Short mmCIF file of N, CA and C and ligand atoms in Angstrom, two decimals:
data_model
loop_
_atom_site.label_atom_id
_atom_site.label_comp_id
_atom_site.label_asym_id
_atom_site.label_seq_id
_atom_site.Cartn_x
_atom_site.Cartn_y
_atom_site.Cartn_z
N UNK A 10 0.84 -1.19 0.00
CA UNK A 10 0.00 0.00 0.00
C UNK A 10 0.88 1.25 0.00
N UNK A 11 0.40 2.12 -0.75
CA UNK A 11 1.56 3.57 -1.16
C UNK A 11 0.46 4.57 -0.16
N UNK A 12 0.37 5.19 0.62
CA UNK A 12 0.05 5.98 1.05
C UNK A 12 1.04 6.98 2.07
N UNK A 13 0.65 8.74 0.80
CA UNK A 13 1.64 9.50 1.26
C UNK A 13 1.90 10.09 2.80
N UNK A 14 0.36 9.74 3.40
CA UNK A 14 0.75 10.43 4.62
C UNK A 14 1.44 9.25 5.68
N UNK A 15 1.18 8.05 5.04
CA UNK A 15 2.01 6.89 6.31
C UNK A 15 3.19 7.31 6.03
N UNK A 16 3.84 7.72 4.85
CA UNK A 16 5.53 8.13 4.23
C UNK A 16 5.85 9.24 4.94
N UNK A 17 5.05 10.37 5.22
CA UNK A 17 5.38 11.72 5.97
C UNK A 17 5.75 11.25 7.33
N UNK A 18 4.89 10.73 8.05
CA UNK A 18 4.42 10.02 9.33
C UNK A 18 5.33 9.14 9.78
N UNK A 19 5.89 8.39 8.68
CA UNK A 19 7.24 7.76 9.12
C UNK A 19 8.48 8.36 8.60
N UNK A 20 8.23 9.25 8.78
CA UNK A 20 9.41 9.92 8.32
C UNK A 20 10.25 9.92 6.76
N UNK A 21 9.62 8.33 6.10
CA UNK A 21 10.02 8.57 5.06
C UNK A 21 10.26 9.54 3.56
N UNK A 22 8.98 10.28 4.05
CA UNK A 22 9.26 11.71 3.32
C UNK A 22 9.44 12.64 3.95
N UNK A 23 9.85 13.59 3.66
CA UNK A 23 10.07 14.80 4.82
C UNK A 23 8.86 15.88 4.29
N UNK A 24 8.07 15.87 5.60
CA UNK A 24 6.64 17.14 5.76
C UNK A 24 7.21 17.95 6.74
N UNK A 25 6.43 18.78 6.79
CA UNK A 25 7.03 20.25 7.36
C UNK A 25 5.90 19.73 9.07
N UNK A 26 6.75 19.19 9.69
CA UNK A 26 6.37 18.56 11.01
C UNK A 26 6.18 19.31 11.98
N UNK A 27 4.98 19.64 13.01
CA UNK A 27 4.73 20.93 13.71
C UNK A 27 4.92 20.17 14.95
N UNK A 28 4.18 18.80 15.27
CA UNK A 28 3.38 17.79 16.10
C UNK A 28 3.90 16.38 15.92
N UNK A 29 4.86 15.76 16.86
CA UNK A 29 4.42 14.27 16.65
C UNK A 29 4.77 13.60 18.25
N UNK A 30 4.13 12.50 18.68
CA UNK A 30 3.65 11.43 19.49
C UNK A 30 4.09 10.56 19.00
N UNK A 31 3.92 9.50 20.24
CA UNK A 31 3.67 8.06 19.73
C UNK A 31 2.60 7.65 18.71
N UNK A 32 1.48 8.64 18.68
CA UNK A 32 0.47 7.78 18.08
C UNK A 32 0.29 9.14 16.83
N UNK A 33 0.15 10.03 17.05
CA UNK A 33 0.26 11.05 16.31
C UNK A 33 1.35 11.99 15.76
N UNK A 34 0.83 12.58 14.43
CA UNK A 34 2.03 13.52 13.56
C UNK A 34 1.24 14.06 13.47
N UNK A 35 1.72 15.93 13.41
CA UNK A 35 0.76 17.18 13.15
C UNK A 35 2.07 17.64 11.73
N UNK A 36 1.09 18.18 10.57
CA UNK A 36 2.15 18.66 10.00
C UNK A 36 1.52 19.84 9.00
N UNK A 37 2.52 20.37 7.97
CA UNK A 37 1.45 21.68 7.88
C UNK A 37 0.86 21.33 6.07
N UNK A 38 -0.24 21.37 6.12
CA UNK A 38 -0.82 21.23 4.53
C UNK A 38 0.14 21.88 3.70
N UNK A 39 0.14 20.93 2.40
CA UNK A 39 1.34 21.49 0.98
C UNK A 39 0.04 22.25 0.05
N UNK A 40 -1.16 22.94 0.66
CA UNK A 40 -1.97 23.66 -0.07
C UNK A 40 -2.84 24.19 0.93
N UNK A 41 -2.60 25.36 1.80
CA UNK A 41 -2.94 25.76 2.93
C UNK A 41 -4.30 26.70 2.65
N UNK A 42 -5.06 26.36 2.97
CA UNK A 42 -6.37 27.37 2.87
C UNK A 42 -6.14 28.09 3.95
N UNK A 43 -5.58 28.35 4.74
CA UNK A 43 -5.67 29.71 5.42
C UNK A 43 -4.35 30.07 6.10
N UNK A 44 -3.64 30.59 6.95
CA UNK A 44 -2.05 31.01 7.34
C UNK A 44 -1.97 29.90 8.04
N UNK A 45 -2.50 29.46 8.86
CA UNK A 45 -2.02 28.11 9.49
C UNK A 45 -3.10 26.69 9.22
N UNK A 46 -2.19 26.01 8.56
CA UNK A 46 -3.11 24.68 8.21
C UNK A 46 -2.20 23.29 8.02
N UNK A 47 -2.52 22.88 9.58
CA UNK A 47 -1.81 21.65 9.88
C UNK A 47 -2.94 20.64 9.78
N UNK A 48 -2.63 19.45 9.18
CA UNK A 48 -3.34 18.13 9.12
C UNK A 48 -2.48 17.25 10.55
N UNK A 49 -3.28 16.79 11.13
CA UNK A 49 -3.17 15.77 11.78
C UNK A 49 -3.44 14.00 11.84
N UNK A 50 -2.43 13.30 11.79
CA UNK A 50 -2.88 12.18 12.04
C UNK A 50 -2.51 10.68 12.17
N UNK A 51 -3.21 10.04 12.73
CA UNK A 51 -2.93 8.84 13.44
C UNK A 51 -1.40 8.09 12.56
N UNK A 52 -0.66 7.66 13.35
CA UNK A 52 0.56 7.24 12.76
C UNK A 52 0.37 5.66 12.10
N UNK A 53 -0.96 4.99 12.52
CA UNK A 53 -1.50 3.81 12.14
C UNK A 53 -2.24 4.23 10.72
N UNK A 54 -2.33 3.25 9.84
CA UNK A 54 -3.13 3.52 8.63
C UNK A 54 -4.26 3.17 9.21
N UNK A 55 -5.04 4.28 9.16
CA UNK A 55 -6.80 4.46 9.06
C UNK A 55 -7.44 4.99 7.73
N UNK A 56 -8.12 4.83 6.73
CA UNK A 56 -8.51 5.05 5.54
C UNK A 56 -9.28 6.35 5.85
N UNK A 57 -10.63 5.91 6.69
CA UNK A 57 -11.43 6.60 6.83
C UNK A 57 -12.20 7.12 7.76
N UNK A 58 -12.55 8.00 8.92
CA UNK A 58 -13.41 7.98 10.17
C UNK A 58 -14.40 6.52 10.00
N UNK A 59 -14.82 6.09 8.64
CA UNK A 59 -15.87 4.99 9.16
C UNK A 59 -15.00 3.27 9.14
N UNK A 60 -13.64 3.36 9.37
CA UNK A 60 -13.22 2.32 9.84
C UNK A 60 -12.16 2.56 11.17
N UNK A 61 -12.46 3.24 11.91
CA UNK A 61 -12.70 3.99 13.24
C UNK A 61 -13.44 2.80 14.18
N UNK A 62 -13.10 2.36 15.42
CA UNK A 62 -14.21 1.73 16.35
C UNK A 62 -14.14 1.74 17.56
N UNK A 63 -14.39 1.58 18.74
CA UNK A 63 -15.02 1.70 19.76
C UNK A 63 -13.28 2.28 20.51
N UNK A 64 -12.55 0.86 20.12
CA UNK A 64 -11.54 0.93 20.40
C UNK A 64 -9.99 2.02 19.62
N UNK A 65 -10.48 2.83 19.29
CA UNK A 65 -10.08 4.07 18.53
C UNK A 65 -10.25 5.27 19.19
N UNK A 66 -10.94 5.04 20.69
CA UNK A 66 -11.45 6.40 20.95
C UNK A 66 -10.60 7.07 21.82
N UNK A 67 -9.90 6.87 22.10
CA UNK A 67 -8.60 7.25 22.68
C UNK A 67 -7.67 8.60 21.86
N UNK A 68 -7.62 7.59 20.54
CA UNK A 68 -6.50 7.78 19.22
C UNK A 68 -6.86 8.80 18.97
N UNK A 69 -8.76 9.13 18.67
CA UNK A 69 -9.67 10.03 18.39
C UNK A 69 -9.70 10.93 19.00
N UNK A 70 -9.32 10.80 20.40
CA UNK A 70 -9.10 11.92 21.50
C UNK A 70 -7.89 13.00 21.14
N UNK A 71 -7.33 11.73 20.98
CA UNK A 71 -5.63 12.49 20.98
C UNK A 71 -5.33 13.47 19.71
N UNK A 72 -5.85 13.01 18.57
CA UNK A 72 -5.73 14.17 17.43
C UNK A 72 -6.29 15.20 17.53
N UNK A 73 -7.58 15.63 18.28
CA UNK A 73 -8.34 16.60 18.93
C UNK A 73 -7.00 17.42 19.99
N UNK A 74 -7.06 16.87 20.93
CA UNK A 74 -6.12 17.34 21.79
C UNK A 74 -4.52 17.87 21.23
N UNK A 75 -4.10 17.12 20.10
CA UNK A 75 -2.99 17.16 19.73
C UNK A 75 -2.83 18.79 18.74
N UNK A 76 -4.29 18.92 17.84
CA UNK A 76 -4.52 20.26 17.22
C UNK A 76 -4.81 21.11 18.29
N UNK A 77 -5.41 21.06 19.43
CA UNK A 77 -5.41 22.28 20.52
C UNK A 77 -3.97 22.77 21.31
N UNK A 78 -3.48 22.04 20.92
CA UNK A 78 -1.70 21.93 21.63
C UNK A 78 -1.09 22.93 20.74
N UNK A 79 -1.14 22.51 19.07
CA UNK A 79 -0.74 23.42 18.30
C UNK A 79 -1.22 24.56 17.99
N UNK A 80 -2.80 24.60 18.36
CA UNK A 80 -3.11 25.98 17.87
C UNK A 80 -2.88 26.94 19.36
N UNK A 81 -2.82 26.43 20.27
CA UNK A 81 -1.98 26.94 21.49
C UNK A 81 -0.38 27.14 21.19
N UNK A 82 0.05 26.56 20.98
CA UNK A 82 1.75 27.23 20.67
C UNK A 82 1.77 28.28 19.65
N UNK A 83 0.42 28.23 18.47
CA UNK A 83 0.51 29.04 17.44
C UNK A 83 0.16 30.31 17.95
N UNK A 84 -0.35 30.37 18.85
CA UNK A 84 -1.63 31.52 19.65
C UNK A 84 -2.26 31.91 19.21
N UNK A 85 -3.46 31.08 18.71
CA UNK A 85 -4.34 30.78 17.92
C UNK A 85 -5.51 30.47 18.89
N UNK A 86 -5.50 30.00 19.26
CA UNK A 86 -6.02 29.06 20.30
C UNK A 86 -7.25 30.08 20.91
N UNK A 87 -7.04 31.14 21.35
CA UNK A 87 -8.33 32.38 21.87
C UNK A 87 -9.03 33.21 20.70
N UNK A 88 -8.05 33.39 19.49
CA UNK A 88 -9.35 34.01 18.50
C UNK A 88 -9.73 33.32 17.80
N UNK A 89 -9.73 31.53 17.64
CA UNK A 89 -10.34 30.39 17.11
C UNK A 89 -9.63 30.20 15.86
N UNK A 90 -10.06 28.68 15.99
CA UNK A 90 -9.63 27.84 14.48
C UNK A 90 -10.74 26.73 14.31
N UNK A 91 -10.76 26.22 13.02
CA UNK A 91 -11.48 25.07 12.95
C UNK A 91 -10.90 23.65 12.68
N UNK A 92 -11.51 22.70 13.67
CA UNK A 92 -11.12 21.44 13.43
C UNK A 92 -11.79 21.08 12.27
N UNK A 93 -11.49 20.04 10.92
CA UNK A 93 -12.94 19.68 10.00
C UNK A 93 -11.79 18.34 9.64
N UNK A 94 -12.93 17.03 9.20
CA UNK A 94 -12.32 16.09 8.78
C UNK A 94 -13.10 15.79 8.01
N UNK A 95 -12.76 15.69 6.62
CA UNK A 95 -13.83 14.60 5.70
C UNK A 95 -14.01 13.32 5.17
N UNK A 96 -15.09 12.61 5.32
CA UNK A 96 -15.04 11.64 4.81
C UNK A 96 -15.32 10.61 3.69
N UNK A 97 -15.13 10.29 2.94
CA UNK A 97 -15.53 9.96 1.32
C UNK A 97 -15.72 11.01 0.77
N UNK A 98 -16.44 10.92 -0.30
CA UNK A 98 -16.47 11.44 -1.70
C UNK A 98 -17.64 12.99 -1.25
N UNK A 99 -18.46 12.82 -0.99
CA UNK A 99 -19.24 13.95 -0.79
C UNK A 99 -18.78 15.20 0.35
N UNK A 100 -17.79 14.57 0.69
CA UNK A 100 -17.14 15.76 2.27
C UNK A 100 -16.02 16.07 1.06
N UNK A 101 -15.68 15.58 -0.07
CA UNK A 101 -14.21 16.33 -0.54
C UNK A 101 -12.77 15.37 -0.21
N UNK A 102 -13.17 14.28 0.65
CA UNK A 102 -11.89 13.05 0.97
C UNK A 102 -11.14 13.05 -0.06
N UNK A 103 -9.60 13.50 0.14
CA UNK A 103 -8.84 13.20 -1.73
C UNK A 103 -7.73 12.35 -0.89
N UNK A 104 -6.77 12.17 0.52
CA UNK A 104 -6.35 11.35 0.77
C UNK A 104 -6.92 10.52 1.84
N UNK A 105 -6.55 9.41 1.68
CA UNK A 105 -7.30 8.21 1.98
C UNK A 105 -6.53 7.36 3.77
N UNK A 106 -6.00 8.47 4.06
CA UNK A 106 -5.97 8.26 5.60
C UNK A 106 -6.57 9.30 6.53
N UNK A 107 -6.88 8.94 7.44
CA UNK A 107 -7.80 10.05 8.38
C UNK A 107 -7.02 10.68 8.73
N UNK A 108 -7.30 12.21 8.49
CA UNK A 108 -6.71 13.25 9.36
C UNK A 108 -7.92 14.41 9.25
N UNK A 109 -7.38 15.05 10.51
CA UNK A 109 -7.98 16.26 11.23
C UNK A 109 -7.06 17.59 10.52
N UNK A 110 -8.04 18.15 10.06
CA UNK A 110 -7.52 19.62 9.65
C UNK A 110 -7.86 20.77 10.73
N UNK A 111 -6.58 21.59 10.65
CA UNK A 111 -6.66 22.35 11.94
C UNK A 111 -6.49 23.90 11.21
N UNK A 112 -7.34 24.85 11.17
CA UNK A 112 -7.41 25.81 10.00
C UNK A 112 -7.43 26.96 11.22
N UNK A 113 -6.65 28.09 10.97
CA UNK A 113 -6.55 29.08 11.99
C UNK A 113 -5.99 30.05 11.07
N UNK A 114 -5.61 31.72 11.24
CA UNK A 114 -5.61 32.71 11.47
C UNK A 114 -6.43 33.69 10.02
N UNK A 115 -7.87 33.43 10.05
CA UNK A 115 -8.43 34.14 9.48
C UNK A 115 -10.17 33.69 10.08
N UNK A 116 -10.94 34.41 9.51
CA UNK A 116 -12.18 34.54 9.86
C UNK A 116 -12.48 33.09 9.07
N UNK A 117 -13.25 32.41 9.71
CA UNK A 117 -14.05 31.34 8.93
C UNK A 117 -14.99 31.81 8.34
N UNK A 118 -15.88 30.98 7.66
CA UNK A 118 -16.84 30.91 7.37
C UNK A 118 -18.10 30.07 7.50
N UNK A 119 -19.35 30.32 7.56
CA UNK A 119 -19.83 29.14 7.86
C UNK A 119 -21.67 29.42 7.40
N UNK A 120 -22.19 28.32 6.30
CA UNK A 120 -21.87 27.08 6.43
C UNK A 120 -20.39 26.90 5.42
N UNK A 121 -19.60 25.98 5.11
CA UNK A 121 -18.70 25.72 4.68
C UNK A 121 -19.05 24.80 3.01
N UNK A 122 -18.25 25.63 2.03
CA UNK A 122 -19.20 25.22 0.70
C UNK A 122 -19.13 23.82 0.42
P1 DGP B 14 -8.86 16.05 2.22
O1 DGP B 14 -9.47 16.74 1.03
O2 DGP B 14 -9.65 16.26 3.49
O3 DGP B 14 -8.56 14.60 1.94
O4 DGP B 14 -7.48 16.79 2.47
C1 DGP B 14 -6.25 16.37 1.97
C2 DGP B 14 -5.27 17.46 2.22
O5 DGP B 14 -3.98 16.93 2.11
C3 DGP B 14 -5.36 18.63 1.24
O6 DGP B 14 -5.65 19.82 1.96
C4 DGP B 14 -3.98 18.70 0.60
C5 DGP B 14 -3.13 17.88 1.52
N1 DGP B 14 -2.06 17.12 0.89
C6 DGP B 14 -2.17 16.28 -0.17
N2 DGP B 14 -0.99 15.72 -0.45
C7 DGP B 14 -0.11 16.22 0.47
C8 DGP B 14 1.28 15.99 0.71
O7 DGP B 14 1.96 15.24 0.02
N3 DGP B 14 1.83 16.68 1.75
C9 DGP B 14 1.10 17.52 2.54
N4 DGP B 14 1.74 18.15 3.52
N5 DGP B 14 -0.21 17.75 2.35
C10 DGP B 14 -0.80 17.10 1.32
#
């Protein structure tokens, strides 16, 4: 299986690395919709939130927690950012491991197109 973010994640490619754990890598999108836009995620191959399970909820915790860490060092953290993750084809999914997008220093928008 070729998947680029297990290659970032293990270091085998080099991403611009903000965040990493045992279980997690934070790193910053190579097409940033806003000044700060780090993807987060699980260092295990997960495809998709819906192969996610009971026993994931930990992992699930930790990428949450892991983007509040960074948008706290960014100081970001008090005039807000958005967490968003998508899944399949109708959310916009183009890579095929789960990660958490962590979008900060501009005004959002919302609803989101
Ligand atoms: P999504 O549409 O939710 O699957 O978001 C995938 C994001 O991944 C998108 O914002 C662009 C980003 N991306 C794609 N390929 C790479 C890569 O090789 N390196 C990095 N840093 N980001 C990537």
């Amino acid at each position: 299986m070729d998947c680029i973010f297990c290659r970032i994640a293990n270091g085998e490619i080099k991403g611009d690395v903000v965040y990493q754990d045992d279980e997690v890598v934070g790193f910053r999108d190579l097409n940033p919709q806003a000044p700060h836009h780090v993807l987060f995620v699980p260092r295990r191959h997960v495809a998709t939130v819906n192969e996610f399970d009971d026993a994931d909820a930990t992992l699930i915790g930790k990428l949450v927690l892991a983007a509040g860490k960074v948008a706290a060092d960014l100081g970001v953290a008090d005039e807000g950012y958005r967490l968003v993750t998508n899944c399949n084809g109708n959310a916009g999914q183009t890579v095929f491991h789960v990660h958490l997008h962590m979008l900060a220093g501009r005004v959002m928008r919302w609803p989101p197109g």
